[in-house]
Short mmCIF file of C-alpha atoms and ligand atoms in Angstrom, two decimals:
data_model
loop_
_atom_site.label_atom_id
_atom_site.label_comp_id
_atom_site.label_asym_id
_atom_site.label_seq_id
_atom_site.Cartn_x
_atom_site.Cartn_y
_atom_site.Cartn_z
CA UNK A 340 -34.49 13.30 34.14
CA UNK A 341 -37.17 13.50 31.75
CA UNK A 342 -38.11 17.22 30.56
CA UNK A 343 -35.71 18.67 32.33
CA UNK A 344 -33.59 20.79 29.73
CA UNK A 345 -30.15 19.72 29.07
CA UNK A 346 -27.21 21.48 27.48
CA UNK A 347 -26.15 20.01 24.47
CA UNK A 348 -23.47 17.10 25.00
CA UNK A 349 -20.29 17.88 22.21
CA UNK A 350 -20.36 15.52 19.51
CA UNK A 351 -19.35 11.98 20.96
CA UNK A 352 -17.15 9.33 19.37
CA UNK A 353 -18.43 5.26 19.10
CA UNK A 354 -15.33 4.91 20.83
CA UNK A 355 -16.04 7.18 24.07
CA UNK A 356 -19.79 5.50 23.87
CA UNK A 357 -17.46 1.74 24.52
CA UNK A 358 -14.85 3.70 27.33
CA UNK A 359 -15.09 2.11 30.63
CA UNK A 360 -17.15 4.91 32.56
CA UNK A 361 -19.59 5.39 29.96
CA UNK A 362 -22.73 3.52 31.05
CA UNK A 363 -25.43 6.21 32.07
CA UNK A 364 -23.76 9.16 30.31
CA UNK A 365 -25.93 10.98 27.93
CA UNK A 366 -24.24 11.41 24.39
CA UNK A 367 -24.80 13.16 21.20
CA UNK A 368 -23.88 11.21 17.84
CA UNK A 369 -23.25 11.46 14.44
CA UNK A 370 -22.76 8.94 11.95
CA UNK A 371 -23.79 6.38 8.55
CA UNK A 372 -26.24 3.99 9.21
CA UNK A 373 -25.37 0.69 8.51
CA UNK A 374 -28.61 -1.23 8.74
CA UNK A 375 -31.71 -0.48 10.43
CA UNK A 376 -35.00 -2.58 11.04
CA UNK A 377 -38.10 -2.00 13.60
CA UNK A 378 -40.11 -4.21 15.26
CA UNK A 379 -42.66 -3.65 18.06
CA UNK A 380 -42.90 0.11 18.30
CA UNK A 381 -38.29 -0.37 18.39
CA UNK A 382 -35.89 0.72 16.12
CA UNK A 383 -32.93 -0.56 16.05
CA UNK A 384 -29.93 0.74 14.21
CA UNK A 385 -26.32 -0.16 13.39
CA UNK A 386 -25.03 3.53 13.63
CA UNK A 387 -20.78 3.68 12.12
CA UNK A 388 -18.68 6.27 12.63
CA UNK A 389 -15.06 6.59 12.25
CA UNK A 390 -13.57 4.84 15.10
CA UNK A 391 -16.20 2.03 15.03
CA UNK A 392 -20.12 0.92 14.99
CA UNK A 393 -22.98 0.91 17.38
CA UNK A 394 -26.36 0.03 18.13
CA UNK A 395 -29.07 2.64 18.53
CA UNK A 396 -32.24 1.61 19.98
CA UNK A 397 -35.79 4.16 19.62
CA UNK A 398 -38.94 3.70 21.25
CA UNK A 399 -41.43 5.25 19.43
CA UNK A 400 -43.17 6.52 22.47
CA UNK A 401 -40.13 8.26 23.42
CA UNK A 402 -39.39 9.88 19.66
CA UNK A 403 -43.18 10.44 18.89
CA UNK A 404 -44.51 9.63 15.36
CA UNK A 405 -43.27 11.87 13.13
CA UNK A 406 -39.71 11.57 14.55
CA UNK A 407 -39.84 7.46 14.91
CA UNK A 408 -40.95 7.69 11.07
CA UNK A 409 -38.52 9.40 9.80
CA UNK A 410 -35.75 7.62 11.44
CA UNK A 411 -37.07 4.02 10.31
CA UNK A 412 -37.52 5.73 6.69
CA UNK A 413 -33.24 6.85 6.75
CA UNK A 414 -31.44 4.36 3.79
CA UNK A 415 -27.97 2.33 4.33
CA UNK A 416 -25.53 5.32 4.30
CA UNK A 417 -28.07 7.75 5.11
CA UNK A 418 -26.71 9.98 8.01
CA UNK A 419 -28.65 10.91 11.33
CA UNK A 420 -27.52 12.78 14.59
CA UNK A 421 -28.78 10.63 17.71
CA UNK A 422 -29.20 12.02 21.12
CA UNK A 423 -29.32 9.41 23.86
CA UNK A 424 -28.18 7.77 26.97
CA UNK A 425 -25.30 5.06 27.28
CA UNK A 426 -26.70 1.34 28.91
CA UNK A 427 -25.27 -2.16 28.98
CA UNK A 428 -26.70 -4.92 26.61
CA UNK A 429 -24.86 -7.89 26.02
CA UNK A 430 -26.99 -8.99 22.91
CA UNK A 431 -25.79 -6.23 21.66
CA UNK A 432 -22.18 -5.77 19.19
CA UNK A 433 -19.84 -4.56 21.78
CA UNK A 434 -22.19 -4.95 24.75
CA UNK A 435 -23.19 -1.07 24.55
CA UNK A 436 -26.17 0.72 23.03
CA UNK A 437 -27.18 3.94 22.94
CA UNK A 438 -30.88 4.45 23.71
CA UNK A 439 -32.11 7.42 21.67
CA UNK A 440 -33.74 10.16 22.95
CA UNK A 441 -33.94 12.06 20.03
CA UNK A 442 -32.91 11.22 16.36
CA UNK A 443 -32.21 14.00 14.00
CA UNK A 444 -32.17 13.10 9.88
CA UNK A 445 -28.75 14.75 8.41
CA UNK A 446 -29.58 12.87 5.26
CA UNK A 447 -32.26 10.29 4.49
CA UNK A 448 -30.55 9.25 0.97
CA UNK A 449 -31.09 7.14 -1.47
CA UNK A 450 -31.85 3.07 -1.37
CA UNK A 451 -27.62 2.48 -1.63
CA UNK A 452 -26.77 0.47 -4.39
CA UNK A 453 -24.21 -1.98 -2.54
CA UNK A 454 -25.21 -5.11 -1.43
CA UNK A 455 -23.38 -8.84 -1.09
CA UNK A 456 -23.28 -11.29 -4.79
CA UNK A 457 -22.99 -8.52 -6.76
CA UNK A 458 -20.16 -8.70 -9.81
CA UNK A 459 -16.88 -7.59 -9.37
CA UNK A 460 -17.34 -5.65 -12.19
CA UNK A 461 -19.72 -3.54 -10.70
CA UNK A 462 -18.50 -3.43 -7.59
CA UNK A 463 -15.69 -2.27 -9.38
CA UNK A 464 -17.77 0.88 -11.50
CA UNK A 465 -19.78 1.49 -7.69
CA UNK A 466 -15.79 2.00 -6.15
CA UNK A 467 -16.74 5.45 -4.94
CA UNK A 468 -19.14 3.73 -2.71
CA UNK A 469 -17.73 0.41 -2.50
CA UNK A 470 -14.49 2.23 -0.84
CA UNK A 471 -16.81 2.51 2.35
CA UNK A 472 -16.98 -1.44 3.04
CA UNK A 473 -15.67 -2.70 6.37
CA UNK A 474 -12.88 -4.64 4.43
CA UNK A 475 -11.85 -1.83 2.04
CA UNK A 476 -11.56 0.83 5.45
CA UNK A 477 -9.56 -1.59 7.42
CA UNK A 478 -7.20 -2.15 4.57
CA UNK A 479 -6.83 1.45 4.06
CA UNK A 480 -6.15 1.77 7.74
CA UNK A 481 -3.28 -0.33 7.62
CA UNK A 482 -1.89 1.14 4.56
CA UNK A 483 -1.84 4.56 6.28
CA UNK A 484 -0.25 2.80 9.48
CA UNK A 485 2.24 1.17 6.40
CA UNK A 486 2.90 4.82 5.17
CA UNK A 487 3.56 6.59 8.57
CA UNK A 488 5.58 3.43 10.26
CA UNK A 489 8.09 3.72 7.01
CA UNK A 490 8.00 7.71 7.49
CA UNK A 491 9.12 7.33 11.21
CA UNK A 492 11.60 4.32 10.25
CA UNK A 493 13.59 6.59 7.67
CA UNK A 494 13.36 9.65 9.76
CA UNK A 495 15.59 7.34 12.36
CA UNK A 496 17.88 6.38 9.54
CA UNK A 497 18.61 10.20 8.71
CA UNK A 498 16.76 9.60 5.39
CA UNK A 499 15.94 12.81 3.74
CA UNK A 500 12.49 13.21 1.89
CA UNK A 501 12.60 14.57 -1.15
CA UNK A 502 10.11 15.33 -4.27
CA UNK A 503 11.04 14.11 -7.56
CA UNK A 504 9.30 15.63 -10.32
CA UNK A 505 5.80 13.14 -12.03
CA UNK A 506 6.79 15.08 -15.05
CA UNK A 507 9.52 13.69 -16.68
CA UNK A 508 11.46 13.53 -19.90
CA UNK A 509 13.13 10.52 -20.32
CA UNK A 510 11.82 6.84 -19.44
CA UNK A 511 14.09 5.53 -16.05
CA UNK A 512 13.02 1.76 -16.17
CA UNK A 513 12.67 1.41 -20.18
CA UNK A 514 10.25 3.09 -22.40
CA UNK A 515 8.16 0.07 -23.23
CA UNK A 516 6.52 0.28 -20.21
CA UNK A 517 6.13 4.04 -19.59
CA UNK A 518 3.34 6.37 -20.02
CA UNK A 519 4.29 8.81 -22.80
CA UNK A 520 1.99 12.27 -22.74
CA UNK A 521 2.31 15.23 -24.88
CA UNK A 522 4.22 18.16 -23.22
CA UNK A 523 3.71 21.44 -25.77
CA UNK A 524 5.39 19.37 -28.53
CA UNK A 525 7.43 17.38 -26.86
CA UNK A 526 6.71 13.40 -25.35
CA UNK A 527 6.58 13.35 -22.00
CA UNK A 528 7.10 10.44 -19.18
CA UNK A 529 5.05 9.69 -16.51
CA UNK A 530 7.62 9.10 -14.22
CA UNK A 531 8.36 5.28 -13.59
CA UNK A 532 10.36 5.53 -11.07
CA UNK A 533 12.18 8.62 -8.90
CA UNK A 534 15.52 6.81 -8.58
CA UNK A 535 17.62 9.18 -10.97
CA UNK A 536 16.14 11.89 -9.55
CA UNK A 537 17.13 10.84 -5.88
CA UNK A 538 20.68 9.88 -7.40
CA UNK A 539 21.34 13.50 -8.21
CA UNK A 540 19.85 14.61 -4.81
CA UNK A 541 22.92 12.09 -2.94
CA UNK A 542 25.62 15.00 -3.42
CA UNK A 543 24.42 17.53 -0.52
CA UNK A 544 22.07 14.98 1.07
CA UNK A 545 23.45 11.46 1.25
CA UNK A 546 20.36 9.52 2.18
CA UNK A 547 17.18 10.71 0.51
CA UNK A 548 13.85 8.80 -0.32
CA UNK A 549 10.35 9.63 -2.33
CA UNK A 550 7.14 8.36 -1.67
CA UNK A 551 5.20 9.26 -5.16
CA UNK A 552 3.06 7.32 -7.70
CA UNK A 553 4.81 5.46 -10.26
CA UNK A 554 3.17 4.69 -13.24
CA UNK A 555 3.83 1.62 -15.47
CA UNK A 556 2.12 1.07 -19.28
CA UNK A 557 2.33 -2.69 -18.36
CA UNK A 558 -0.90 -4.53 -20.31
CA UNK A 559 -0.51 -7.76 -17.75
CA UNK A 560 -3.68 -8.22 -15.94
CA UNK A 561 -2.47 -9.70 -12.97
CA UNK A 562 -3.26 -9.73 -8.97
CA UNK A 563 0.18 -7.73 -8.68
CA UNK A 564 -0.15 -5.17 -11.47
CA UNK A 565 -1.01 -1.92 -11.30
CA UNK A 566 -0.69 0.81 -13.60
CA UNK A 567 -0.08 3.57 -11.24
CA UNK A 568 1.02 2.18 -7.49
CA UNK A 569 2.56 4.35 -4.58
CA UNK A 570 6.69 3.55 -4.37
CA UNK A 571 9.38 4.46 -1.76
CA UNK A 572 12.38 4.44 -3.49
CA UNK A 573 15.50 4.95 -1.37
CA UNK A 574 19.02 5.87 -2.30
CA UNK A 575 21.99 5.72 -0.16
CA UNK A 576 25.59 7.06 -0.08
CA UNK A 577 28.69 5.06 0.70
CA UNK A 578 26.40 1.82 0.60
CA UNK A 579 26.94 -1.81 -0.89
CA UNK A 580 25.01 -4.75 -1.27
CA UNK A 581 25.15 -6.19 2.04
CA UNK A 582 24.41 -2.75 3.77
CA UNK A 583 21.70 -2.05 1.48
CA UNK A 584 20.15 -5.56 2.22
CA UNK A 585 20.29 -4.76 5.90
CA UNK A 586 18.77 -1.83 5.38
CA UNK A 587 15.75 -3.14 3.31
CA UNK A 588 15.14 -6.03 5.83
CA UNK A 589 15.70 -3.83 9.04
CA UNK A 590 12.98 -1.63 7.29
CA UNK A 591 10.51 -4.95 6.64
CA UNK A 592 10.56 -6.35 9.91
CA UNK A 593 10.05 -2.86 11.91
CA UNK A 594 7.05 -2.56 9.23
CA UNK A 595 5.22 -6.10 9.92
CA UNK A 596 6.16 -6.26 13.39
CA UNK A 597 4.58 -2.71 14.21
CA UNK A 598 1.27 -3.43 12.05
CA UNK A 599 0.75 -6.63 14.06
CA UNK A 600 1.40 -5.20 17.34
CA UNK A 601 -1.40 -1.88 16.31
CA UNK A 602 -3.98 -4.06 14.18
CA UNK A 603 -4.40 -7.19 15.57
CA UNK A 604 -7.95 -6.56 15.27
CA UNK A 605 -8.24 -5.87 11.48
CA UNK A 606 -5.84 -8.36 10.76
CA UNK A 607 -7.50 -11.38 11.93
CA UNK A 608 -10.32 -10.42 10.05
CA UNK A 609 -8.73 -10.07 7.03
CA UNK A 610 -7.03 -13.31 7.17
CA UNK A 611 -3.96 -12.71 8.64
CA UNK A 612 -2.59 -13.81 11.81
CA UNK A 613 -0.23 -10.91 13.92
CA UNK A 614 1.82 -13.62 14.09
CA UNK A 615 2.58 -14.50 11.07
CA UNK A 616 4.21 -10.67 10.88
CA UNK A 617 5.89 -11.04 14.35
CA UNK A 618 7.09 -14.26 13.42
CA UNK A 619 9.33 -12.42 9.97
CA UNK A 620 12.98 -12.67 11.40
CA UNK A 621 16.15 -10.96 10.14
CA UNK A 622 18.88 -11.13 8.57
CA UNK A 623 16.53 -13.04 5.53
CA UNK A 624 17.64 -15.31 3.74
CA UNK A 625 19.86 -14.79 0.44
CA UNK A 626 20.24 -17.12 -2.64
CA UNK A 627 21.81 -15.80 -5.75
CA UNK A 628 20.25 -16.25 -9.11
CA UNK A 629 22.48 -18.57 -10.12
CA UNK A 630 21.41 -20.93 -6.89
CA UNK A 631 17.91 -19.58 -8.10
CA UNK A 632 18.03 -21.40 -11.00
CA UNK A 633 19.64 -24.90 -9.75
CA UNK A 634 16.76 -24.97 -7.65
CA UNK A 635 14.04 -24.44 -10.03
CA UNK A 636 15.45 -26.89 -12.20
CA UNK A 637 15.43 -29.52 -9.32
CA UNK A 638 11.13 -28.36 -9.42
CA UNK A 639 10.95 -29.34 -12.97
CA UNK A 640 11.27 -25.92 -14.44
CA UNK A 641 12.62 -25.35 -17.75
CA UNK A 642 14.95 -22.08 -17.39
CA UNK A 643 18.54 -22.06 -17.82
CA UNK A 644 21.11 -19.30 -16.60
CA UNK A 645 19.76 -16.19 -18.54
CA UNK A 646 16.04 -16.99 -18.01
CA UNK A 647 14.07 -14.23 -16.54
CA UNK A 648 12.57 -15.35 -13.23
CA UNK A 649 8.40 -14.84 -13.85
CA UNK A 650 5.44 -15.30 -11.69
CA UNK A 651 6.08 -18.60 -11.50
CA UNK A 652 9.89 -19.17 -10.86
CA UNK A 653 9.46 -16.41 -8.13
CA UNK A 654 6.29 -18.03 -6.14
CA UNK A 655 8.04 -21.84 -6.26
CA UNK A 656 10.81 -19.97 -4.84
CA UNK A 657 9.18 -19.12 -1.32
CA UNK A 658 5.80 -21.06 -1.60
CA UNK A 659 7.47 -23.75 1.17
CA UNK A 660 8.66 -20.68 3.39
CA UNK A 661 7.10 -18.11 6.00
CA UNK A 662 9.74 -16.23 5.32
CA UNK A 663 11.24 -13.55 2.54
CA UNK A 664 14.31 -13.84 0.38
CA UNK A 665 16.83 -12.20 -1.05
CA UNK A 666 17.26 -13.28 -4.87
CA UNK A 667 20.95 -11.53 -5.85
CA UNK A 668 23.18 -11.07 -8.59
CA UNK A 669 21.03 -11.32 -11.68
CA UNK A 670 22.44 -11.58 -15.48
CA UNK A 671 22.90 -7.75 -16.59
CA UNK A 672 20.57 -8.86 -19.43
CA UNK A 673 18.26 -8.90 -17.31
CA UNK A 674 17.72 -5.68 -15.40
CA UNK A 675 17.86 -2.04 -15.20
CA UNK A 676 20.80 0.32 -17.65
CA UNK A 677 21.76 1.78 -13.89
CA UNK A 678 23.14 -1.37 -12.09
CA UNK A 679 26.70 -2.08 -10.75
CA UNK A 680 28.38 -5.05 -12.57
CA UNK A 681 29.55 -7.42 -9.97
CA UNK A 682 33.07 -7.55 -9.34
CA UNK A 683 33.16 -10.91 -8.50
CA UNK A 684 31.17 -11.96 -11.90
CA UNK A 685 30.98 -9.28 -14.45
CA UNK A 686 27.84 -11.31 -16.14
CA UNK A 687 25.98 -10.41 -12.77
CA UNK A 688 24.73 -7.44 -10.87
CA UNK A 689 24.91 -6.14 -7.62
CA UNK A 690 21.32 -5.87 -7.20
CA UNK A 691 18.53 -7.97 -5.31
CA UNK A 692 14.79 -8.74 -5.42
CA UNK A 693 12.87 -9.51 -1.77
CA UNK A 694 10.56 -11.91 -2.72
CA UNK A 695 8.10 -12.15 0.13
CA UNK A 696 6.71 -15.35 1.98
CA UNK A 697 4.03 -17.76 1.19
CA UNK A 698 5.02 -17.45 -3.19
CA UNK A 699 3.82 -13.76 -2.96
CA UNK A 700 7.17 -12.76 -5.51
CA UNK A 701 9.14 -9.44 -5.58
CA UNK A 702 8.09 -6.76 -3.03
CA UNK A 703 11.34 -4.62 -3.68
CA UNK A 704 14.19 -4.36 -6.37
CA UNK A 705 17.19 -3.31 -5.20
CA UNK A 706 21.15 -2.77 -6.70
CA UNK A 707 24.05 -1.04 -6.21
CA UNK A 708 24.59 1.83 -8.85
CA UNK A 709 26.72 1.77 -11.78
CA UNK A 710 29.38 4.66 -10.78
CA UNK A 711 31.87 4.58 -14.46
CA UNK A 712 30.95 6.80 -16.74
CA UNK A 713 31.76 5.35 -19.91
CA UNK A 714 30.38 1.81 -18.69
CA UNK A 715 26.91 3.55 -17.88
CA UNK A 716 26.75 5.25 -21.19
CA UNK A 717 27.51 1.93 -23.09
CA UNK A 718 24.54 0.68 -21.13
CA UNK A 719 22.14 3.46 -21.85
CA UNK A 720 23.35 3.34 -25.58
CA UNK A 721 22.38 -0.95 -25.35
CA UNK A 722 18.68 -0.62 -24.04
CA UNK A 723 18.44 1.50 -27.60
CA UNK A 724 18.13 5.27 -25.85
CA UNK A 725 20.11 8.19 -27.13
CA UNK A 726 22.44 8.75 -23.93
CA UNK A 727 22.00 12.68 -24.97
CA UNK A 728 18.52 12.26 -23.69
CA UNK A 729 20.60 11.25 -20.29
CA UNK A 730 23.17 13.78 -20.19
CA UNK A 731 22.13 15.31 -17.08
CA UNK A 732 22.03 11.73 -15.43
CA UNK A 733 25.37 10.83 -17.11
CA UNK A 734 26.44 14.31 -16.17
CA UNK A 735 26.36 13.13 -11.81
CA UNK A 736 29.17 10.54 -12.97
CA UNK A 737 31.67 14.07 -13.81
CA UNK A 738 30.71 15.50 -10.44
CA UNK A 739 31.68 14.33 -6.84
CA UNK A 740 30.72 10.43 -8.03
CA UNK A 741 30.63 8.06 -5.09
CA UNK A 742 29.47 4.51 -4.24
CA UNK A 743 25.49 4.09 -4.15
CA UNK A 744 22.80 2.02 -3.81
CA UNK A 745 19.20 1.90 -4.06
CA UNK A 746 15.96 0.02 -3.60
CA UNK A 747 12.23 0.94 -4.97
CA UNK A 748 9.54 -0.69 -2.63
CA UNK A 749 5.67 -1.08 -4.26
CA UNK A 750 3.84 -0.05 -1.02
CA UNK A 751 0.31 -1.90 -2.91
CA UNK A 752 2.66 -4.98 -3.10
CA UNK A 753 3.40 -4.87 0.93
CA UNK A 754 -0.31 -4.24 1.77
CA UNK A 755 -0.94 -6.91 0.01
CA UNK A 756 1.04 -9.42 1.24
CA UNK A 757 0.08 -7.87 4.73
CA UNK A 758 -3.77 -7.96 4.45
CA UNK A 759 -3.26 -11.21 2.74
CA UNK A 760 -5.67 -9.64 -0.16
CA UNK A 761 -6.11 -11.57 -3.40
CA UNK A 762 -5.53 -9.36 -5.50
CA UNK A 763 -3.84 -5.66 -5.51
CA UNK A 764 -6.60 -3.70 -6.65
CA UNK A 765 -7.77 -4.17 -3.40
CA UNK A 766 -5.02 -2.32 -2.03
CA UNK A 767 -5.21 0.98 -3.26
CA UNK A 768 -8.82 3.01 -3.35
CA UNK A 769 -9.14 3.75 -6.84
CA UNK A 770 -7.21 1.33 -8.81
CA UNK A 771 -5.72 1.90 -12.29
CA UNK A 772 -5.16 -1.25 -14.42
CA UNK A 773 -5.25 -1.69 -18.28
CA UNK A 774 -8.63 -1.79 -18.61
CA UNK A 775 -10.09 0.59 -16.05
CA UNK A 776 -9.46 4.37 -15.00
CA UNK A 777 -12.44 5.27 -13.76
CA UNK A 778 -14.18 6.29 -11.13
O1 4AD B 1729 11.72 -3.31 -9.63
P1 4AD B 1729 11.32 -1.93 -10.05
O2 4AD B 1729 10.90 -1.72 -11.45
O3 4AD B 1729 12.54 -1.00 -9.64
C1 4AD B 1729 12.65 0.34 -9.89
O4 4AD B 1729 11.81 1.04 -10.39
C2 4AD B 1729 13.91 0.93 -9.33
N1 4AD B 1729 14.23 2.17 -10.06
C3 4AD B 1729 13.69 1.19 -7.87
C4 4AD B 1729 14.88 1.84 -7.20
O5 4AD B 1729 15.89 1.16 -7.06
N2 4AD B 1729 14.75 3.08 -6.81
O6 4AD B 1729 10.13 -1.44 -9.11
C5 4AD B 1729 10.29 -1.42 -7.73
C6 4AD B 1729 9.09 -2.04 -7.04
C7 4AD B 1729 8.89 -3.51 -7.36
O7 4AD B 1729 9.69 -4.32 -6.57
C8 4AD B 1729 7.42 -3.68 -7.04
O8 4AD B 1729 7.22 -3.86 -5.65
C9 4AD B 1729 6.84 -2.33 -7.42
O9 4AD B 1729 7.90 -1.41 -7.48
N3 4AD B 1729 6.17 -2.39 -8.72
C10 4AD B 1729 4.85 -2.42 -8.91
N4 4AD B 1729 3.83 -2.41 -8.03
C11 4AD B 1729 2.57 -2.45 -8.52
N5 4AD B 1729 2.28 -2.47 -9.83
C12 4AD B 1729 3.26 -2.49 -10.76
N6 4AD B 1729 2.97 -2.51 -12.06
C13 4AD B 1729 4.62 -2.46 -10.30
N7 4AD B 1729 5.83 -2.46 -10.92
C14 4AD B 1729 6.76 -2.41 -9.93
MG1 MG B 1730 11.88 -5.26 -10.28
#
């Protein structure tokens, strides 16, 4: 209906432009232009909001000069506000265009710097932008899906949510690898982990977990490495070992199982099949380090019963399987001041690593917590600390001490292994390694 005056339609969606009844319906939209190109007296546009991407098509008769040169003039990631009216075209992505009435410039901008073969490196200094690729969003999606699927998951288990301090002032996985700051005289930690923190929130609470960033002064430059990643860390009253392995996997499989049933879509296009998640079963499989080690020796590798299990050791260890395992009772030596000797074999711990399917290695490190007091000092006083820097932490063993356990999950690490990326970085919008913390 041609010059008759309308009122303004609200703001429409790509989505509501792709609903069923939508044909014929005259929208208003805003959104990023993705790519644009005329021919013939038509534009035609790849418009992108936030729930998807569209084409616009202008005639210039129907914009008039000045209009139908400014639109053709707008950059990649320059902005416009189309007015318009909803037809069928099956050339067309989705089968829908919007055929423009009107076309408004929000902002022209500037030629955008992106394009494909460029260096990682630069892609890498252009993240700010670079964040906006179709890849980058869909991971991000997924991550938030990650984020609010674990949320819902521990609200179920009565897990409390809790918020450990950044700010701390003693190292809780080993001061090698921690961030040390000046705090008005004094050295500061970036925190490395909330675990003791959640340990002395177990007295009133029980079950409590933290979702913060961890930070880690590790110098590896590896596809798993981060220097500051986001980590749940849970810690639970009155558990063992096998309850707290329950726990985790119950937890893993209500994660990949969810994300494949909501982003089927994103998935495949990443390089993951759905069901390769739906296929992750439960209870996983368990092998204790000790078994760990017979095995890798049968593969030819050189380690003996003390050896630290690396990149390596921990990929052979699942590269055959499609799905995780459970690699238990580790040499003390080996791990964290806090963990429970094993009762069974006081040269082990009762603690586990999920490695995850495919070779991807550890996802989560888990124990039960070291409850005697003079055992846990002796173990503070061996990784070379001064347990007075601990005596608050030493100080829960004097006060209403029960049987714990605990697990800290690298969400980057999941997200990975979910999206199938190659490396981490591209997990997380900003990354922080060793030799980049900016933008
Ligand atoms: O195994 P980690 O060091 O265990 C702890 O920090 C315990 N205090 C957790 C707890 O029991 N509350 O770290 C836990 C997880 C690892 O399994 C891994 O997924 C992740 O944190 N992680 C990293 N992720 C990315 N970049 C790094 N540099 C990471 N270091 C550990
Ligand atoms: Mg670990």
């Amino acid at each position: 209906m041609a010059g008759v005056p309308v009122t303004e339609p609200a703001r429409a969606l790509v989505r509501d432009v792709l609903a069923p009844d939508a044909v014929g319906r005259t929208v208003r939209l805003r959104g990023w232009v993705q790519r644009t190109r005329s021919s013939g007296g038509i534009l035609f546009t790849l418009l992108r909001d936030r729930t998807g991407s569209l084409q616009v098509t202008a005639r210039r008769d129907a914009l008039g000069d000045a209009a139908f040169e400014s639109a053709e003039h707008v950059q990649v990631e320059g902005v416009i506000e189309v007015t318009g009216t909803v037809a069928e075209d099956k050339r067309a992505p989705g089968g829908r265009e919007v055929r423009a009435a009107a076309i408004g410039v929000i902002d022209a901008g500037e030629p955008f710097p992106i394009f494909a073969d460029q260096t990682e490196e630069y892609r890498l200094d252009q993240r700010h932008l670079v964040v906006r690729s179709e890849e980058l969003a869909s991971v991000f999606r997924i991550k938030a899906d990650i984020l609010r699927i674990l949320r819902e998951f521990l609200d179920e288990e009565e897990v409390l949510e809790v918020t450990p301090p950044i700010i701390t002032g003693n190292p809780a996985e080993g001061g090698a690898e921690a961030f040390t700051f000046d705090y008005f005289g004094r050295t500061g930690y970036l925190s490395q982990s909330a675990q003791l923190y959640l340990e002395a929130m177990l007295a009133p609470h029980e079950r409590v977990y933290a979702l913060t960033p961890s930070f880690r002064a590790e110098k590896s430059r590896t596809p798993r490495h981060l220097t500051e990643y986001m980590h749940l860390e849970v810690e639970l009253a009155w558990v063992g070992l096998d309850e707290l392995l329950a726990f985790i996997e119950r937890m893993f499989a209500r994660v990949v199982h969810r994300i494949a049933e909501l982003r089927g879509k994103e998935l495949r296009a990443l390089g993951r099949e759905p069901a390769e998640l739906q296929g992750i079963q439960t209870p996983f499989r368990r092998m204790s380090y000790a078994d760990a080690i017979t095995t890798l020796q049968g593969q030819g590798f050189s380690v003996s019963w003390g050896s630290d299990l690396g990149t390596a050791e921990e990929r052979a260890l699942t590269l055959e399987s499609s799905q995780p395992l459970f690699v238990t009772h580790f040499p003390a030596e080996l791990k964290a001041f806090y963990m429970l000797r094993s009762p069974s074999d006081p040269r082990t711990v009762e603690a586990a690593d999920l490695l995850g399917p495919e070779g991807f290695g550890e996802i989560v490190g888990s124990s039960c917590r070291e409850t005697d007091l003079a055992r846990l000092t002796e173990r503070v006083r061996a990784t070379g600390a001064d347990p007075a820097s601990y005596t608050w932490y030493l100080d829960l063993r004097r006060h209403g001490n029960v049987p714990h356990a605990g697990f800290g999950l690298g969400i980057e690490r999941l997200v990975r292994w979910i999206t199938r990326r190659e490396h981490i970085r591209d997990t997380t919008p900003f990354p922080r390694t060793p030799s980049r913390h900016t933008p």
